[in-house]
Amino acid sequence: MGCPAMRENDRPALLTRRQILASGVALAGTIPFLPTTPATAAPERRTAKLRLIAGTRTLAVNGKPARVFGLIGPNGKPGIALSPGERFHVDLVNQAGTSTLVHWHGQLPPWKQDGFPWPQTPPLPAGETRSYDYAPIAGTYWMHSHVGMQEQSLMTAPLIVHNAEDTRADRQEVVLMLHDFSFQTPEELLAGLTKSNGGQSAMPKAGMSEMKMGSASMGAMSSGNMGAMNMGFGTAMDLNDVDFDAFLANDRTLADPAVIRIEPGGRVRLRLINGASSTQFWIDLGALSGTVVAVDGHPVRPVRGARLPLAMAQRLDVLINIPGNGSYPIVAQVEGKGARTGIVLAAPGAPVSRLGGEAGEIAPPVDLSLERRLAAVTPLAPRVPDVTHRVILAGSMAPYAWSMNGEYWPNVKPLMIAHGQRVAIEMVNHSMMAHPMHLHGHAFQVVAINGASLAGAVRDTVLVPPMGSVTIAFDADNPGRWAFHCHNLYHMMTGMMTEVRYPAII
């Protein structure tokens, strides 16, 4: 089937800062640039309640229709953007035809507003509404379902929180959200991964329920593989559990990418979000070069680069100065594969040529090359940890099951911490796969890689490489029950999740 004609993004390409800050609209294409300050709760002000609809929609992927989920904000586009000082005052309306619950990834709300299905915070039934109200932290975040495998079926969207300095910026903002996609259901691939390799999912069936929508697939996966790549010292790491049918950038493939019009010679803030469920990418800026100024919403000291690793669930804010009035592809390539997706930044009237197909040279595994160079603008205050938890990450492709300290969710012993403590968690990976580890409810600092101390980035998701270790530290300042898990959805679903809990929480 031939490639469809390339279309431009259907949002207005250029908006004024005043327009965007007045609207608080969702991010499907571009909004004006807004720089980031340290991630703290913005000054509170009374704001109107926003409406976020969890529903379904149809995408065209490789010339075929695909029925997927969606989280649609008040302007009819995916997600939510908040103005400086605006509270996260949102009604989540479930029109998806099945129960759901949305996690505000990287935000620090009270634990019962975090969007994780604890017994105290069950999923939202179809047809019902639930309200959320908390002071958000500024930066690039995202939202996704934490019910079953709905995340894979694109129950995801950007969540951008602007800060007080944004109105003084003079940059155009571009949000690029990545996904992996297949026409098969998540259950079909998970069954293939576990049964064909002799394993069994550690999650109870009730926790993996998905909706049924007739013959139209809500899924995003195909048959799994056991691709491996040599790491350079005689051993091989496993990559890409899943062979996906497509990779999406802002819901489009590279055969028909979003073309975002930019000012000739202008300045851009690119907000990158890896919303893929089981895929890590290298971001290639092509003819452009950029400066990383924030990771996972939290400011870092500037780091220059043109090729940047982006693990599952991580975000990067990159400042780019456009050199002229041409067109500039921004490409995301899958680690261990030639598969690519991306968007095109183009000056008004600039021709946009085909990008040479969706396959390139094989990309290396995503690594910690950028992580080692990052330093937080606002690091933790120096302090010796009051408690250190050592967590062993283990598992294999056969049998397909993944654990933390030898335990498989939900049969786990919580990691106990107490309010006011400085907490350190040393994650030691005994497996041949990298694990993007995400802690709910807290921003942590990366303080060691493979035992070597560093004053790294503040973030919420960090990649732990095969047979390596990463240590994080944070202040226990948000009492509750908090999930701590691998953000590879299929690792989490087969056991790689535990709980970080404060005492006396009921």
Short mmCIF file of C-alpha atoms in Angstrom, two decimals:
data_model
loop_
_atom_site.label_atom_id
_atom_site.label_comp_id
_atom_site.label_asym_id
_atom_site.label_seq_id
_atom_site.Cartn_x
_atom_site.Cartn_y
_atom_site.Cartn_z
CA MET A 1 0.00 0.00 0.00
CA GLY A 2 1.40 3.41 -0.92
CA CYS A 3 2.15 6.05 1.63
CA PRO A 4 -0.59 8.64 2.12
CA ALA A 5 0.16 12.25 1.35
CA MET A 6 2.06 14.02 4.07
CA ARG A 7 -0.22 16.24 6.15
CA GLU A 8 0.59 19.16 8.34
CA ASN A 9 -0.35 19.17 11.98
CA ASP A 10 -3.99 20.16 12.36
CA ARG A 11 -3.32 22.60 15.23
CA PRO A 12 -2.48 26.24 14.60
CA ALA A 13 1.28 26.17 14.16
CA LEU A 14 2.12 29.38 15.99
CA LEU A 15 0.31 30.77 19.02
CA THR A 16 1.21 33.71 21.17
CA ARG A 17 2.32 33.13 24.72
CA ARG A 18 -0.69 35.08 25.93
CA GLN A 19 -3.03 32.81 23.98
CA ILE A 20 -1.61 29.60 25.36
CA LEU A 21 -1.29 30.78 28.93
CA ALA A 22 -4.90 31.94 28.85
CA SER A 23 -6.18 28.69 27.44
CA GLY A 24 -4.44 25.93 29.40
CA VAL A 25 -5.15 23.66 26.44
CA ALA A 26 -3.92 20.18 25.67
CA LEU A 27 -0.78 19.42 23.74
CA ALA A 28 -1.21 17.60 20.46
CA GLY A 29 1.24 19.57 18.39
CA THR A 30 2.80 22.89 19.27
CA ILE A 31 2.35 25.50 21.91
CA PRO A 32 4.68 28.39 22.67
CA PHE A 33 7.86 27.65 24.53
CA LEU A 34 7.86 27.82 28.27
CA PRO A 35 11.17 27.37 30.14
CA THR A 36 11.42 25.40 33.32
CA THR A 37 12.37 26.41 36.83
CA PRO A 38 12.96 24.01 39.73
CA ALA A 39 9.99 21.67 40.11
CA THR A 40 8.05 23.13 43.00
CA ALA A 41 4.37 23.62 43.51
CA ALA A 42 3.27 26.79 41.75
CA PRO A 43 1.60 29.58 43.73
CA GLU A 44 -2.00 28.62 44.11
CA ARG A 45 -4.86 30.46 42.47
CA ARG A 46 -8.50 29.64 41.99
CA THR A 47 -9.14 28.13 38.57
CA ALA A 48 -12.07 26.58 36.78
CA LYS A 49 -12.35 22.82 36.90
CA LEU A 50 -11.12 21.09 33.74
CA ARG A 51 -12.73 18.07 32.13
CA LEU A 52 -10.64 15.09 31.00
CA ILE A 53 -12.48 12.37 29.09
CA ALA A 54 -11.22 8.80 29.06
CA GLY A 55 -12.70 7.39 25.89
CA THR A 56 -11.99 5.66 22.61
CA ARG A 57 -10.90 6.89 19.20
CA THR A 58 -9.77 5.59 15.81
CA LEU A 59 -6.29 6.05 14.38
CA ALA A 60 -5.04 5.28 10.89
CA VAL A 61 -1.88 3.20 11.25
CA ASN A 62 -0.08 1.95 8.16
CA GLY A 63 -3.23 2.54 6.13
CA LYS A 64 -5.47 0.54 8.47
CA PRO A 65 -7.93 1.76 11.12
CA ALA A 66 -7.14 0.97 14.73
CA ARG A 67 -9.47 1.50 17.65
CA VAL A 68 -7.57 2.76 20.69
CA PHE A 69 -8.18 4.53 23.96
CA GLY A 70 -7.61 8.23 24.50
CA LEU A 71 -7.44 10.87 27.22
CA ILE A 72 -8.98 13.98 25.73
CA GLY A 73 -8.65 17.36 27.39
CA PRO A 74 -10.91 20.41 27.42
CA ASN A 75 -9.95 21.55 23.90
CA GLY A 76 -10.66 18.18 22.28
CA LYS A 77 -6.95 17.26 22.02
CA PRO A 78 -4.97 14.69 24.01
CA GLY A 79 -3.95 15.69 27.50
CA ILE A 80 -3.86 18.82 29.61
CA ALA A 81 -1.63 21.89 29.87
CA LEU A 82 -1.85 24.07 32.94
CA SER A 83 -1.09 27.77 33.15
CA PRO A 84 1.33 29.16 35.75
CA GLY A 85 -0.22 28.92 39.19
CA GLU A 86 -3.17 26.83 38.02
CA ARG A 87 -4.19 23.96 40.27
CA PHE A 88 -4.70 20.48 38.91
CA HIS A 89 -8.47 20.76 39.34
CA VAL A 90 -9.80 18.07 37.01
CA ASP A 91 -12.86 15.90 36.56
CA LEU A 92 -11.92 12.54 35.02
CA VAL A 93 -14.98 11.37 33.06
CA ASN A 94 -14.95 7.70 32.12
CA GLN A 95 -16.53 7.21 28.69
CA ALA A 96 -14.23 4.30 27.77
CA GLY A 97 -16.81 1.55 28.20
CA THR A 98 -14.70 -0.19 30.88
CA SER A 99 -13.21 0.66 34.25
CA THR A 100 -10.09 2.80 34.23
CA LEU A 101 -7.86 4.88 36.48
CA VAL A 102 -5.32 7.49 35.41
CA HIS A 103 -1.91 8.01 37.02
CA TRP A 104 -0.41 11.50 36.83
CA HIS A 105 3.11 10.29 36.12
CA GLY A 106 5.78 12.27 37.97
CA GLN A 107 3.38 14.54 39.82
CA LEU A 108 3.38 14.52 43.64
CA PRO A 109 -0.26 14.60 44.77
CA PRO A 110 -1.61 13.10 48.00
CA TRP A 111 -1.45 9.35 47.59
CA LYS A 112 -5.16 8.82 47.15
CA GLN A 113 -5.07 11.11 44.09
CA ASP A 114 -2.09 9.38 42.48
CA GLY A 115 -4.19 7.17 40.21
CA PHE A 116 -2.98 3.73 41.31
CA PRO A 117 -5.58 1.02 42.00
CA TRP A 118 -5.04 0.38 45.70
CA PRO A 119 -7.99 -1.08 47.62
CA GLN A 120 -8.60 2.43 48.96
CA THR A 121 -8.57 3.92 45.43
CA PRO A 122 -10.31 1.45 43.12
CA PRO A 123 -10.70 1.92 39.36
CA LEU A 124 -13.36 4.32 38.12
CA PRO A 125 -16.34 2.40 36.72
CA ALA A 126 -17.55 3.11 33.20
CA GLY A 127 -19.88 6.09 33.06
CA GLU A 128 -18.70 7.64 36.32
CA THR A 129 -16.65 10.75 37.17
CA ARG A 130 -13.92 11.31 39.74
CA SER A 131 -12.49 14.68 40.81
CA TYR A 132 -8.86 15.55 41.47
CA ASP A 133 -7.56 18.71 43.10
CA TYR A 134 -3.92 19.33 44.04
CA ALA A 135 -1.09 21.82 43.50
CA PRO A 136 1.01 20.48 40.59
CA ILE A 137 4.75 20.82 40.03
CA ALA A 138 5.98 22.51 36.88
CA GLY A 139 7.51 20.70 33.94
CA THR A 140 6.96 18.00 31.32
CA TYR A 141 4.86 15.12 32.65
CA TRP A 142 2.35 12.67 31.26
CA MET A 143 -0.68 10.64 32.23
CA HIS A 144 -1.53 7.00 31.65
CA SER A 145 -3.88 4.31 32.86
CA HIS A 146 -2.72 2.01 35.63
CA VAL A 147 -5.50 -0.52 35.06
CA GLY A 148 -4.53 -3.74 33.32
CA MET A 149 -2.65 -3.01 30.09
CA GLN A 150 -4.70 -0.02 28.97
CA GLU A 151 -1.50 2.03 28.75
CA GLN A 152 -0.44 -0.11 25.78
CA SER A 153 -3.76 0.63 24.14
CA LEU A 154 -2.91 4.36 24.23
CA MET A 155 -4.77 5.41 27.36
CA THR A 156 -2.03 8.04 27.63
CA ALA A 157 -1.52 11.77 27.03
CA PRO A 158 0.82 14.68 27.80
CA LEU A 159 0.53 16.63 31.05
CA ILE A 160 2.40 19.94 30.81
CA VAL A 161 2.56 22.30 33.77
CA HIS A 162 3.86 25.79 33.00
CA ASN A 163 5.55 28.01 35.53
CA ALA A 164 5.83 31.71 36.30
CA GLU A 165 8.86 32.23 34.06
CA ASP A 166 7.12 30.85 31.00
CA THR A 167 5.54 34.18 30.08
CA ARG A 168 9.00 35.71 29.73
CA ALA A 169 10.19 33.12 27.25
CA ASP A 170 10.47 33.63 23.54
CA ARG A 171 10.41 30.09 22.20
CA GLN A 172 7.90 28.03 20.33
CA GLU A 173 6.98 24.85 22.16
CA VAL A 174 6.72 21.46 20.48
CA VAL A 175 5.54 18.33 22.31
CA LEU A 176 6.60 14.98 20.85
CA MET A 177 5.03 11.90 22.44
CA LEU A 178 6.18 8.43 21.40
CA HIS A 179 4.26 5.15 21.44
CA ASP A 180 4.68 1.56 20.31
CA PHE A 181 1.73 -0.04 18.56
CA SER A 182 0.37 -3.31 17.20
CA PHE A 183 -2.94 -4.52 15.89
CA GLN A 184 -3.00 -7.41 18.36
CA THR A 185 -4.28 -7.03 21.89
CA PRO A 186 -1.96 -6.70 24.87
CA GLU A 187 -3.35 -9.94 26.28
CA GLU A 188 -2.39 -11.82 23.13
CA LEU A 189 1.23 -10.80 23.35
CA LEU A 190 1.49 -11.28 27.09
CA ALA A 191 0.07 -14.78 26.64
CA GLY A 192 2.62 -15.42 23.91
CA LEU A 193 5.48 -14.20 26.07
CA THR A 194 4.51 -16.27 29.09
CA LYS A 195 3.10 -19.47 27.57
CA SER A 196 5.56 -19.93 24.74
CA ASN A 197 8.45 -19.52 27.15
CA GLY A 198 7.04 -21.76 29.82
CA GLY A 199 6.30 -18.98 32.25
CA GLN A 200 3.11 -17.72 33.78
CA SER A 201 1.99 -14.22 34.54
CA ALA A 202 2.35 -13.38 38.21
CA MET A 203 -0.51 -10.90 38.09
CA PRO A 204 -3.98 -12.17 38.95
CA LYS A 205 -6.37 -12.29 36.04
CA ALA A 206 -8.57 -9.69 37.66
CA GLY A 207 -5.70 -7.24 37.46
CA MET A 208 -5.23 -7.77 33.74
CA SER A 209 -8.78 -7.33 32.56
CA GLU A 210 -9.20 -5.39 29.34
CA MET A 211 -12.23 -4.29 27.45
CA LYS A 212 -13.70 -6.12 24.52
CA MET A 213 -14.57 -4.13 21.41
CA GLY A 214 -15.56 -6.78 18.91
CA SER A 215 -13.15 -7.39 16.08
CA ALA A 216 -11.61 -3.91 16.33
CA SER A 217 -8.40 -4.31 18.27
CA MET A 218 -7.72 -2.04 21.21
CA GLY A 219 -4.29 -3.54 21.47
CA ALA A 220 -0.82 -2.50 20.64
CA MET A 221 1.32 -5.59 20.40
CA SER A 222 2.33 -8.49 18.24
CA SER A 223 4.25 -11.68 18.82
CA GLY A 224 7.27 -11.29 21.08
CA ASN A 225 10.88 -11.98 20.33
CA MET A 226 14.08 -12.59 22.18
CA GLY A 227 16.36 -10.27 20.26
CA ALA A 228 19.78 -9.88 21.85
CA MET A 229 22.69 -7.52 21.35
CA ASN A 230 26.30 -7.87 22.44
CA MET A 231 27.18 -5.34 25.13
CA GLY A 232 30.86 -5.28 24.22
CA PHE A 233 32.24 -7.51 26.94
CA GLY A 234 31.31 -11.00 25.89
CA THR A 235 27.72 -11.13 27.09
CA ALA A 236 24.49 -10.35 25.32
CA MET A 237 21.54 -8.33 26.59
CA ASP A 238 17.94 -8.97 25.65
CA LEU A 239 16.14 -6.20 23.78
CA ASN A 240 12.60 -5.59 22.58
CA ASP A 241 10.38 -8.25 24.12
CA VAL A 242 7.79 -7.31 21.53
CA ASP A 243 7.76 -7.02 17.72
CA PHE A 244 5.45 -4.05 17.21
CA ASP A 245 3.60 -3.23 14.00
CA ALA A 246 4.40 0.47 14.19
CA PHE A 247 5.97 3.21 16.24
CA LEU A 248 4.08 6.49 16.59
CA ALA A 249 5.09 10.09 17.11
CA ASN A 250 2.07 12.19 18.09
CA ASP A 251 -0.13 9.31 16.88
CA ARG A 252 1.48 9.23 13.40
CA THR A 253 4.04 7.00 11.69
CA LEU A 254 7.11 8.19 9.84
CA ALA A 255 5.31 7.42 6.56
CA ASP A 256 2.90 10.25 7.38
CA PRO A 257 4.52 12.39 10.08
CA ALA A 258 3.21 15.50 11.72
CA VAL A 259 4.71 18.56 10.03
CA ILE A 260 4.98 21.37 12.57
CA ARG A 261 5.55 24.83 11.14
CA ILE A 262 8.14 26.88 12.97
CA GLU A 263 9.49 30.40 12.65
CA PRO A 264 12.46 30.67 10.27
CA GLY A 265 15.56 31.02 12.39
CA GLY A 266 13.36 30.64 15.45
CA ARG A 267 13.89 29.07 18.84
CA VAL A 268 12.11 25.91 19.95
CA ARG A 269 11.62 24.02 23.19
CA LEU A 270 11.10 20.36 22.35
CA ARG A 271 9.31 18.41 25.08
CA LEU A 272 9.95 14.70 24.47
CA ILE A 273 7.80 12.06 26.19
CA ASN A 274 8.42 8.32 25.82
CA GLY A 275 4.91 6.94 26.34
CA ALA A 276 5.81 3.55 24.83
CA SER A 277 4.98 0.50 26.90
CA SER A 278 7.93 -1.68 25.94
CA THR A 279 10.30 0.35 23.73
CA GLN A 280 13.30 2.61 24.27
CA PHE A 281 14.46 5.15 21.71
CA TRP A 282 17.41 7.19 20.55
CA ILE A 283 16.33 10.73 19.66
CA ASP A 284 18.19 11.99 16.58
CA LEU A 285 17.98 15.73 15.96
CA GLY A 286 19.51 15.33 12.50
CA ALA A 287 20.95 18.60 11.21
CA LEU A 288 20.03 20.32 14.46
CA SER A 289 21.77 20.34 17.81
CA GLY A 290 20.06 20.84 21.12
CA THR A 291 20.59 21.58 24.77
CA VAL A 292 18.96 19.36 27.39
CA VAL A 293 17.63 21.61 30.16
CA ALA A 294 15.25 19.29 32.03
CA VAL A 295 14.63 15.59 32.53
CA ASP A 296 11.37 14.14 33.83
CA GLY A 297 10.20 17.73 34.38
CA HIS A 298 13.12 18.70 36.64
CA PRO A 299 15.74 21.24 35.51
CA VAL A 300 19.31 20.10 34.89
CA ARG A 301 22.46 22.01 34.07
CA PRO A 302 22.60 22.41 30.26
CA VAL A 303 23.99 19.47 28.29
CA ARG A 304 24.55 19.74 24.53
CA GLY A 305 23.77 16.87 22.18
CA ALA A 306 22.25 15.78 18.89
CA ARG A 307 21.59 12.10 19.70
CA LEU A 308 19.88 11.45 23.02
CA PRO A 309 18.74 8.24 24.77
CA LEU A 310 15.16 8.14 26.06
CA ALA A 311 14.05 5.21 28.21
CA MET A 312 10.44 4.18 28.75
CA ALA A 313 8.41 6.78 30.69
CA GLN A 314 11.24 9.34 30.70
CA ARG A 315 11.00 12.89 29.37
CA LEU A 316 13.54 15.34 27.99
CA ASP A 317 13.22 19.10 27.47
CA VAL A 318 15.58 20.19 24.68
CA LEU A 319 16.23 23.75 23.52
CA ILE A 320 16.88 24.05 19.77
CA ASN A 321 17.82 27.10 17.72
CA ILE A 322 16.59 26.70 14.15
CA PRO A 323 19.40 27.64 11.76
CA GLY A 324 17.33 28.75 8.77
CA ASN A 325 14.06 28.44 6.88
CA GLY A 326 14.29 24.77 5.87
CA SER A 327 12.70 21.56 7.16
CA TYR A 328 14.23 19.50 9.93
CA PRO A 329 13.22 15.92 10.81
CA ILE A 330 13.30 14.88 14.48
CA VAL A 331 13.61 11.10 14.48
CA ALA A 332 13.22 8.49 17.24
CA GLN A 333 14.91 5.16 16.51
CA VAL A 334 14.17 1.95 18.40
CA GLU A 335 17.14 0.50 20.28
CA GLY A 336 18.46 -2.68 18.66
CA LYS A 337 16.44 -2.09 15.51
CA GLY A 338 16.33 0.06 12.40
CA ALA A 339 12.69 1.04 13.01
CA ARG A 340 12.06 4.78 13.32
CA THR A 341 9.32 7.32 13.85
CA GLY A 342 9.32 11.08 14.18
CA ILE A 343 8.04 14.51 13.21
CA VAL A 344 9.25 17.32 10.94
CA LEU A 345 9.89 20.90 11.97
CA ALA A 346 9.55 23.14 8.93
CA ALA A 347 9.49 26.85 8.23
CA PRO A 348 6.33 28.15 6.51
CA GLY A 349 6.50 27.30 2.83
CA ALA A 350 9.57 25.09 3.21
CA PRO A 351 9.27 21.85 1.20
CA VAL A 352 9.13 18.64 3.20
CA SER A 353 10.73 15.66 1.50
CA ARG A 354 10.15 12.01 2.23
CA LEU A 355 12.27 10.71 5.05
CA GLY A 356 13.59 7.61 3.29
CA GLY A 357 11.36 4.99 4.86
CA GLU A 358 11.05 3.81 8.43
CA ALA A 359 14.20 1.66 8.62
CA GLY A 360 17.75 2.78 9.22
CA GLU A 361 20.93 1.29 10.60
CA ILE A 362 20.59 -0.82 13.73
CA ALA A 363 20.64 1.39 16.81
CA PRO A 364 22.66 0.41 19.89
CA PRO A 365 20.99 -0.29 23.25
CA VAL A 366 19.84 2.77 25.15
CA ASP A 367 22.45 3.43 27.83
CA LEU A 368 23.42 5.78 30.64
CA SER A 369 25.74 7.96 28.54
CA LEU A 370 23.49 10.99 29.05
CA GLU A 371 22.61 10.08 32.64
CA ARG A 372 26.28 10.31 33.68
CA ARG A 373 26.48 13.87 32.32
CA LEU A 374 23.37 15.21 34.07
CA ALA A 375 23.42 17.37 37.18
CA ALA A 376 20.34 18.75 38.91
CA VAL A 377 19.87 22.50 39.10
CA THR A 378 18.35 21.98 42.56
CA PRO A 379 19.95 18.84 44.06
CA LEU A 380 19.08 17.30 47.38
CA ALA A 381 20.67 18.91 50.40
CA PRO A 382 23.69 16.90 51.58
CA ARG A 383 22.60 14.33 54.13
CA VAL A 384 23.48 10.79 55.11
CA PRO A 385 20.59 8.38 54.38
CA ASP A 386 18.54 7.31 57.38
CA VAL A 387 17.55 4.10 55.63
CA THR A 388 18.90 2.26 52.58
CA HIS A 389 16.93 -0.40 50.76
CA ARG A 390 18.75 -2.78 48.41
CA VAL A 391 16.48 -4.09 45.66
CA ILE A 392 17.51 -6.96 43.39
CA LEU A 393 15.96 -6.87 39.91
CA ALA A 394 15.80 -10.30 38.34
CA GLY A 395 14.08 -12.29 35.63
CA SER A 396 14.52 -13.71 32.16
CA MET A 397 12.80 -14.15 28.81
CA ALA A 398 12.30 -17.86 29.52
CA PRO A 399 10.38 -18.31 31.70
CA TYR A 400 9.00 -14.84 31.19
CA ALA A 401 8.72 -13.48 34.73
CA TRP A 402 10.35 -10.52 36.46
CA SER A 403 10.86 -9.92 40.17
CA MET A 404 12.06 -7.46 42.81
CA ASN A 405 13.93 -9.05 45.74
CA GLY A 406 12.67 -12.43 44.58
CA GLU A 407 9.03 -11.36 44.98
CA TYR A 408 6.32 -11.05 42.37
CA TRP A 409 3.56 -8.49 42.63
CA PRO A 410 1.12 -8.54 44.36
CA ASN A 411 2.75 -10.96 46.81
CA VAL A 412 5.38 -8.54 48.10
CA LYS A 413 6.70 -7.19 51.39
CA PRO A 414 6.55 -3.36 51.26
CA LEU A 415 9.69 -1.27 51.55
CA MET A 416 8.97 0.69 54.73
CA ILE A 417 10.05 4.31 55.12
CA ALA A 418 9.09 7.03 57.62
CA HIS A 419 8.17 10.67 57.18
CA GLY A 420 11.22 12.92 57.41
CA GLN A 421 13.78 10.27 56.50
CA ARG A 422 16.40 10.58 53.79
CA VAL A 423 15.88 7.33 51.88
CA ALA A 424 18.29 5.62 49.51
CA ILE A 425 17.36 2.73 47.21
CA GLU A 426 20.14 0.75 45.56
CA MET A 427 18.77 -1.13 42.55
CA VAL A 428 20.98 -4.01 41.43
CA ASN A 429 20.07 -5.61 38.11
CA HIS A 430 20.79 -9.35 37.97
CA SER A 431 19.05 -9.73 34.60
CA MET A 432 20.12 -9.29 30.98
CA MET A 433 17.49 -6.64 30.29
CA ALA A 434 17.52 -2.96 31.24
CA HIS A 435 14.72 -1.86 33.56
CA PRO A 436 13.31 1.70 33.63
CA MET A 437 12.37 1.99 37.30
CA HIS A 438 9.66 4.46 38.36
CA LEU A 439 8.79 5.53 41.90
CA HIS A 440 5.38 7.08 42.50
CA GLY A 441 4.85 10.09 44.71
CA HIS A 442 8.47 11.27 44.99
CA ALA A 443 11.15 12.96 42.93
CA PHE A 444 14.52 11.30 43.54
CA GLN A 445 18.11 12.17 42.72
CA VAL A 446 20.43 9.75 40.95
CA VAL A 447 23.39 9.50 43.35
CA ALA A 448 25.40 6.50 42.08
CA ILE A 449 25.85 4.42 38.93
CA ASN A 450 27.56 1.04 39.26
CA GLY A 451 28.78 2.07 42.70
CA ALA A 452 30.39 5.33 41.53
CA SER A 453 28.92 8.34 43.31
CA LEU A 454 27.61 11.31 41.38
CA ALA A 455 25.39 14.34 41.94
CA GLY A 456 23.01 13.46 39.13
CA ALA A 457 19.61 14.50 37.91
CA VAL A 458 16.43 14.78 39.92
CA ARG A 459 13.79 12.70 38.15
CA ASP A 460 11.09 10.03 38.62
CA THR A 461 12.24 7.25 36.25
CA VAL A 462 15.78 5.91 35.84
CA LEU A 463 17.17 3.12 33.67
CA VAL A 464 19.04 0.33 35.47
CA PRO A 465 21.29 -1.38 32.90
CA PRO A 466 21.80 -5.15 32.58
CA MET A 467 24.08 -6.47 35.32
CA GLY A 468 24.51 -2.92 36.60
CA SER A 469 23.29 -0.85 39.51
CA VAL A 470 21.82 2.59 40.13
CA THR A 471 21.27 4.24 43.51
CA ILE A 472 18.66 6.92 44.08
CA ALA A 473 17.92 9.11 47.09
CA PHE A 474 14.90 11.14 48.14
CA ASP A 475 13.33 12.79 51.16
CA ALA A 476 10.29 11.00 52.55
CA ASP A 477 7.86 13.90 52.52
CA ASN A 478 4.68 12.48 50.99
CA PRO A 479 3.08 9.87 53.31
CA GLY A 480 1.04 7.14 51.68
CA ARG A 481 1.22 3.92 49.71
CA TRP A 482 3.36 4.24 46.60
CA ALA A 483 3.98 1.88 43.71
CA PHE A 484 7.60 1.25 42.71
CA HIS A 485 7.96 -0.68 39.47
CA CYS A 486 9.58 -1.31 36.14
CA HIS A 487 7.92 0.79 33.44
CA ASN A 488 8.22 -1.94 30.84
CA LEU A 489 4.54 -2.88 31.03
CA TYR A 490 5.14 -6.60 30.47
CA HIS A 491 7.79 -6.79 33.16
CA MET A 492 5.44 -5.05 35.58
CA MET A 493 2.54 -7.32 34.62
CA THR A 494 4.60 -10.41 35.32
CA GLY A 495 5.73 -9.32 38.74
CA MET A 496 8.29 -6.47 38.71
CA MET A 497 6.52 -4.13 41.11
CA THR A 498 6.57 -3.52 44.83
CA GLU A 499 5.28 -0.97 47.33
CA VAL A 500 6.99 1.83 49.22
CA ARG A 501 4.89 2.48 52.31
CA TYR A 502 4.86 4.87 55.23
CA PRO A 503 3.67 3.49 58.61
CA ALA A 504 0.10 3.91 59.88
CA ILE A 505 -1.36 4.24 56.38
CA ILE A 506 -4.82 2.75 56.02
#
